[in-house]
Amino acid sequence: MPTLRSRLLGPVLILLGVAALGYAGTFAPAVVPSPSADGVASAVVSPLSLLATPPLLAAGSVLLVGGAAAAAGADRSARPALVAPVFGAGAALAFGVGLVVDPGSVPATATTPAAYDALASGPPARIAAGAVVGGAVAPVVQATVAEDTPALLAGSVLLLAALVVGASEPPSLVTGGVGGAAAVGLLWAVDPERWRP
């Protein structure tokens, strides 16, 4: 049963996570329909979006998972933290198909074959790789602390796979990793029962 502290801490962390994800969505690059020859165009809201979006997505996903664990009074298991990279990648994909930039275009983008190539090889893929790197910091750290070898292996595989996929965009990987590490540091400070040895 969650303590009063956990019941208060959980919603605050969830709110911080949602705020970070929402803020990332305001300037995340997207692939939207276009009258061009291939039918899609890349919309980059800000030149800094490739640097700022991965850490916000990573931090937001880690804080969501940490907040949910605190609110539920979960034990030190690292397995729920394996969801953090999935949240970050899912948000990057949702923003990549124009959920924030042009919500009305999402069905058209999702059904345009050229959009798949643009999503897989363009800025949204690099953003997702950075978000997965940052999100994978949480299960790796928590599995190390909890001595959970299967979760540590799964988190390490996610981390390495994201590094391989995003190798062409090191700044996105670095900033995503920094964002995830900062979120884990915050959880380490405010929720020591679940995040410290």
C-alpha positions as YAML, in Angstrom:
chain: A
units: angstrom
residues:
- id: 1
  name: MET
  ca: [0.00, 0.00, 0.00]
- id: 2
  name: PRO
  ca: [1.46, 3.38, -0.98]
- id: 3
  name: THR
  ca: [2.44, 5.72, 1.82]
- id: 4
  name: LEU
  ca: [1.10, 9.26, 2.01]
- id: 5
  name: ARG
  ca: [4.44, 10.53, 0.69]
- id: 6
  name: SER
  ca: [4.22, 8.22, -2.34]
- id: 7
  name: ARG
  ca: [0.61, 9.18, -3.02]
- id: 8
  name: LEU
  ca: [1.66, 12.84, -3.09]
- id: 9
  name: LEU
  ca: [4.94, 12.33, -4.92]
- id: 10
  name: GLY
  ca: [3.49, 10.10, -7.66]
- id: 11
  name: PRO
  ca: [1.04, 12.62, -9.15]
- id: 12
  name: VAL
  ca: [3.64, 15.40, -9.00]
- id: 13
  name: LEU
  ca: [6.14, 13.29, -10.95]
- id: 14
  name: ILE
  ca: [3.45, 12.24, -13.43]
- id: 15
  name: LEU
  ca: [2.51, 15.89, -13.94]
- id: 16
  name: LEU
  ca: [6.18, 16.81, -14.54]
- id: 17
  name: GLY
  ca: [6.47, 13.94, -17.04]
- id: 18
  name: VAL
  ca: [3.35, 14.98, -18.94]
- id: 19
  name: ALA
  ca: [4.55, 18.61, -18.97]
- id: 20
  name: ALA
  ca: [7.94, 17.59, -20.41]
- id: 21
  name: LEU
  ca: [6.31, 15.44, -23.09]
- id: 22
  name: GLY
  ca: [3.81, 18.18, -23.95]
- id: 23
  name: TYR
  ca: [6.51, 20.81, -24.19]
- id: 24
  name: ALA
  ca: [8.56, 18.55, -26.46]
- id: 25
  name: GLY
  ca: [5.56, 18.26, -28.75]
- id: 26
  name: THR
  ca: [5.42, 22.01, -29.30]
- id: 27
  name: PHE
  ca: [8.60, 22.03, -31.37]
- id: 28
  name: ALA
  ca: [9.23, 18.42, -32.37]
- id: 29
  name: PRO
  ca: [9.92, 17.90, -36.09]
- id: 30
  name: ALA
  ca: [7.12, 16.26, -38.07]
- id: 31
  name: VAL
  ca: [6.39, 14.71, -41.44]
- id: 32
  name: VAL
  ca: [3.25, 16.22, -42.97]
- id: 33
  name: PRO
  ca: [1.44, 15.82, -46.31]
- id: 34
  name: SER
  ca: [2.65, 18.09, -49.09]
- id: 35
  name: PRO
  ca: [1.76, 18.74, -52.73]
- id: 36
  name: SER
  ca: [5.37, 17.91, -53.64]
- id: 37
  name: ALA
  ca: [6.31, 14.99, -55.88]
- id: 38
  name: ASP
  ca: [6.74, 12.50, -53.04]
- id: 39
  name: GLY
  ca: [3.69, 13.74, -51.14]
- id: 40
  name: VAL
  ca: [5.38, 14.58, -47.83]
- id: 41
  name: ALA
  ca: [7.36, 17.41, -46.31]
- id: 42
  name: SER
  ca: [9.37, 17.66, -43.13]
- id: 43
  name: ALA
  ca: [8.26, 20.40, -40.77]
- id: 44
  name: VAL
  ca: [10.99, 21.43, -38.33]
- id: 45
  name: VAL
  ca: [9.58, 24.00, -35.97]
- id: 46
  name: SER
  ca: [12.92, 25.12, -34.55]
- id: 47
  name: PRO
  ca: [16.57, 24.65, -35.50]
- id: 48
  name: LEU
  ca: [17.15, 23.46, -31.93]
- id: 49
  name: SER
  ca: [14.36, 20.88, -32.03]
- id: 50
  name: LEU
  ca: [16.75, 18.03, -32.82]
- id: 51
  name: LEU
  ca: [18.70, 18.89, -29.67]
- id: 52
  name: ALA
  ca: [15.87, 19.84, -27.29]
- id: 53
  name: THR
  ca: [13.23, 17.25, -28.13]
- id: 54
  name: PRO
  ca: [15.12, 14.02, -27.19]
- id: 55
  name: PRO
  ca: [15.96, 15.07, -23.61]
- id: 56
  name: LEU
  ca: [12.43, 16.31, -22.99]
- id: 57
  name: LEU
  ca: [10.93, 13.07, -24.32]
- id: 58
  name: ALA
  ca: [13.40, 10.95, -22.33]
- id: 59
  name: ALA
  ca: [12.92, 12.90, -19.10]
- id: 60
  name: GLY
  ca: [9.15, 12.95, -19.52]
- id: 61
  name: SER
  ca: [8.91, 9.21, -20.08]
- id: 62
  name: VAL
  ca: [11.20, 8.40, -17.14]
- id: 63
  name: LEU
  ca: [9.26, 10.74, -14.84]
- id: 64
  name: LEU
  ca: [5.95, 9.19, -15.95]
- id: 65
  name: VAL
  ca: [7.18, 5.71, -15.10]
- id: 66
  name: GLY
  ca: [8.73, 6.86, -11.82]
- id: 67
  name: GLY
  ca: [5.59, 8.74, -10.88]
- id: 68
  name: ALA
  ca: [3.36, 5.77, -11.66]
- id: 69
  name: ALA
  ca: [5.57, 3.50, -9.53]
- id: 70
  name: ALA
  ca: [5.47, 5.98, -6.64]
- id: 71
  name: ALA
  ca: [1.71, 6.46, -6.87]
- id: 72
  name: ALA
  ca: [1.12, 2.70, -6.94]
- id: 73
  name: GLY
  ca: [3.57, 2.07, -4.10]
- id: 74
  name: ALA
  ca: [5.39, -0.42, -6.33]
- id: 75
  name: ASP
  ca: [8.44, -2.26, -5.11]
- id: 76
  name: ARG
  ca: [11.97, -1.73, -6.39]
- id: 77
  name: SER
  ca: [11.44, -3.90, -9.47]
- id: 78
  name: ALA
  ca: [13.08, -2.48, -12.57]
- id: 79
  name: ARG
  ca: [10.72, -4.22, -14.98]
- id: 80
  name: PRO
  ca: [8.09, -1.44, -15.08]
- id: 81
  name: ALA
  ca: [10.89, 1.02, -15.93]
- id: 82
  name: LEU
  ca: [11.39, -0.88, -19.21]
- id: 83
  name: VAL
  ca: [8.27, 0.93, -20.44]
- id: 84
  name: ALA
  ca: [10.02, 4.34, -20.32]
- id: 85
  name: PRO
  ca: [11.84, 3.95, -23.67]
- id: 86
  name: VAL
  ca: [8.56, 2.81, -25.26]
- id: 87
  name: PHE
  ca: [6.82, 5.98, -24.04]
- id: 88
  name: GLY
  ca: [9.61, 8.16, -25.44]
- id: 89
  name: ALA
  ca: [9.65, 6.41, -28.82]
- id: 90
  name: GLY
  ca: [5.83, 6.42, -29.00]
- id: 91
  name: ALA
  ca: [5.68, 10.13, -28.29]
- id: 92
  name: ALA
  ca: [8.38, 10.80, -30.90]
- id: 93
  name: LEU
  ca: [6.37, 8.83, -33.47]
- id: 94
  name: ALA
  ca: [3.11, 10.61, -32.55]
- id: 95
  name: PHE
  ca: [4.78, 13.99, -32.88]
- id: 96
  name: GLY
  ca: [6.56, 12.80, -36.04]
- id: 97
  name: VAL
  ca: [3.27, 12.15, -37.86]
- id: 98
  name: GLY
  ca: [2.13, 15.70, -37.07]
- id: 99
  name: LEU
  ca: [-0.03, 15.20, -33.97]
- id: 100
  name: VAL
  ca: [0.86, 18.69, -32.72]
- id: 101
  name: VAL
  ca: [2.00, 20.49, -35.88]
- id: 102
  name: ASP
  ca: [-1.02, 19.50, -37.99]
- id: 103
  name: PRO
  ca: [-3.43, 17.12, -36.19]
- id: 104
  name: GLY
  ca: [-5.79, 16.97, -39.18]
- id: 105
  name: SER
  ca: [-3.03, 15.53, -41.36]
- id: 106
  name: VAL
  ca: [-2.27, 12.52, -39.14]
- id: 107
  name: PRO
  ca: [-4.50, 10.04, -41.07]
- id: 108
  name: ALA
  ca: [-3.09, 11.19, -44.42]
- id: 109
  name: THR
  ca: [0.49, 11.00, -43.15]
- id: 110
  name: ALA
  ca: [-0.08, 7.59, -41.58]
- id: 111
  name: THR
  ca: [-1.35, 6.20, -44.90]
- id: 112
  name: THR
  ca: [1.27, 7.76, -47.20]
- id: 113
  name: PRO
  ca: [4.06, 5.28, -48.07]
- id: 114
  name: ALA
  ca: [6.60, 8.08, -48.58]
- id: 115
  name: ALA
  ca: [5.94, 9.20, -45.01]
- id: 116
  name: TYR
  ca: [7.23, 5.87, -43.69]
- id: 117
  name: ASP
  ca: [10.62, 6.49, -45.31]
- id: 118
  name: ALA
  ca: [10.69, 10.07, -44.03]
- id: 119
  name: LEU
  ca: [9.79, 8.91, -40.52]
- id: 120
  name: ALA
  ca: [12.33, 6.08, -40.52]
- id: 121
  name: SER
  ca: [15.27, 8.03, -41.91]
- id: 122
  name: GLY
  ca: [14.48, 11.65, -41.05]
- id: 123
  name: PRO
  ca: [14.45, 13.77, -37.90]
- id: 124
  name: PRO
  ca: [11.61, 11.84, -36.17]
- id: 125
  name: ALA
  ca: [13.71, 8.63, -36.19]
- id: 126
  name: ARG
  ca: [16.72, 10.44, -34.77]
- id: 127
  name: ILE
  ca: [14.54, 12.03, -32.10]
- id: 128
  name: ALA
  ca: [13.06, 8.63, -31.22]
- id: 129
  name: ALA
  ca: [16.54, 7.07, -30.93]
- id: 130
  name: GLY
  ca: [17.62, 9.82, -28.54]
- id: 131
  name: ALA
  ca: [14.44, 9.40, -26.50]
- id: 132
  name: VAL
  ca: [14.98, 5.62, -26.28]
- id: 133
  name: VAL
  ca: [18.60, 6.10, -25.16]
- id: 134
  name: GLY
  ca: [17.47, 8.47, -22.41]
- id: 135
  name: GLY
  ca: [14.52, 6.31, -21.44]
- id: 136
  name: ALA
  ca: [16.70, 3.20, -21.24]
- id: 137
  name: VAL
  ca: [18.83, 4.85, -18.57]
- id: 138
  name: ALA
  ca: [15.99, 4.27, -16.06]
- id: 139
  name: PRO
  ca: [15.72, 0.47, -16.31]
- id: 140
  name: VAL
  ca: [19.50, 0.08, -16.49]
- id: 141
  name: VAL
  ca: [20.01, 2.13, -13.32]
- id: 142
  name: GLN
  ca: [17.09, 0.61, -11.44]
- id: 143
  name: ALA
  ca: [17.98, -2.94, -12.50]
- id: 144
  name: THR
  ca: [21.54, -2.37, -11.31]
- id: 145
  name: VAL
  ca: [20.30, -1.08, -7.96]
- id: 146
  name: ALA
  ca: [17.72, -3.87, -7.58]
- id: 147
  name: GLU
  ca: [20.14, -6.53, -8.92]
- id: 148
  name: ASP
  ca: [17.58, -7.62, -11.52]
- id: 149
  name: THR
  ca: [19.69, -9.28, -14.22]
- id: 150
  name: PRO
  ca: [16.92, -9.91, -16.81]
- id: 151
  name: ALA
  ca: [15.75, -6.27, -16.62]
- id: 152
  name: LEU
  ca: [19.37, -5.09, -16.81]
- id: 153
  name: LEU
  ca: [19.93, -7.16, -19.95]
- id: 154
  name: ALA
  ca: [16.69, -5.93, -21.55]
- id: 155
  name: GLY
  ca: [17.50, -2.29, -20.72]
- id: 156
  name: SER
  ca: [21.04, -2.68, -22.04]
- id: 157
  name: VAL
  ca: [19.77, -4.20, -25.29]
- id: 158
  name: LEU
  ca: [17.35, -1.27, -25.72]
- id: 159
  name: LEU
  ca: [20.14, 1.19, -25.03]
- id: 160
  name: LEU
  ca: [22.55, -0.45, -27.48]
- id: 161
  name: ALA
  ca: [19.89, -0.83, -30.19]
- id: 162
  name: ALA
  ca: [19.01, 2.87, -29.92]
- id: 163
  name: LEU
  ca: [22.71, 3.79, -30.12]
- id: 164
  name: VAL
  ca: [23.08, 1.73, -33.30]
- id: 165
  name: VAL
  ca: [19.92, 3.14, -34.90]
- id: 166
  name: GLY
  ca: [20.81, 6.73, -34.05]
- id: 167
  name: ALA
  ca: [24.54, 6.49, -34.75]
- id: 168
  name: SER
  ca: [24.25, 9.06, -37.54]
- id: 169
  name: GLU
  ca: [22.96, 11.69, -35.10]
- id: 170
  name: PRO
  ca: [25.22, 11.71, -32.01]
- id: 171
  name: PRO
  ca: [23.88, 15.03, -30.61]
- id: 172
  name: SER
  ca: [20.37, 13.57, -30.36]
- id: 173
  name: LEU
  ca: [21.71, 10.49, -28.55]
- id: 174
  name: VAL
  ca: [23.81, 12.55, -26.15]
- id: 175
  name: THR
  ca: [21.06, 15.02, -25.29]
- id: 176
  name: GLY
  ca: [18.53, 12.20, -24.90]
- id: 177
  name: GLY
  ca: [20.89, 10.37, -22.57]
- id: 178
  name: VAL
  ca: [21.46, 13.53, -20.55]
- id: 179
  name: GLY
  ca: [17.69, 14.07, -20.25]
- id: 180
  name: GLY
  ca: [17.11, 10.50, -19.07]
- id: 181
  name: ALA
  ca: [20.01, 10.68, -16.61]
- id: 182
  name: ALA
  ca: [18.71, 14.00, -15.23]
- id: 183
  name: ALA
  ca: [15.27, 12.47, -14.68]
- id: 184
  name: VAL
  ca: [16.79, 9.43, -12.95]
- id: 185
  name: GLY
  ca: [18.84, 11.83, -10.80]
- id: 186
  name: LEU
  ca: [15.65, 13.62, -9.80]
- id: 187
  name: LEU
  ca: [13.99, 10.29, -8.95]
- id: 188
  name: TRP
  ca: [17.10, 9.26, -7.06]
- id: 189
  name: ALA
  ca: [16.77, 12.42, -4.94]
- id: 190
  name: VAL
  ca: [13.01, 12.49, -4.31]
- id: 191
  name: ASP
  ca: [12.17, 8.75, -4.26]
- id: 192
  name: PRO
  ca: [15.14, 7.00, -2.61]
- id: 193
  name: GLU
  ca: [13.08, 3.95, -1.56]
- id: 194
  name: ARG
  ca: [12.75, 2.85, -5.17]
- id: 195
  name: TRP
  ca: [15.80, 4.37, -6.84]
- id: 196
  name: ARG
  ca: [18.74, 4.22, -4.44]
- id: 197
  name: PRO
  ca: [20.67, 1.16, -3.28]
...
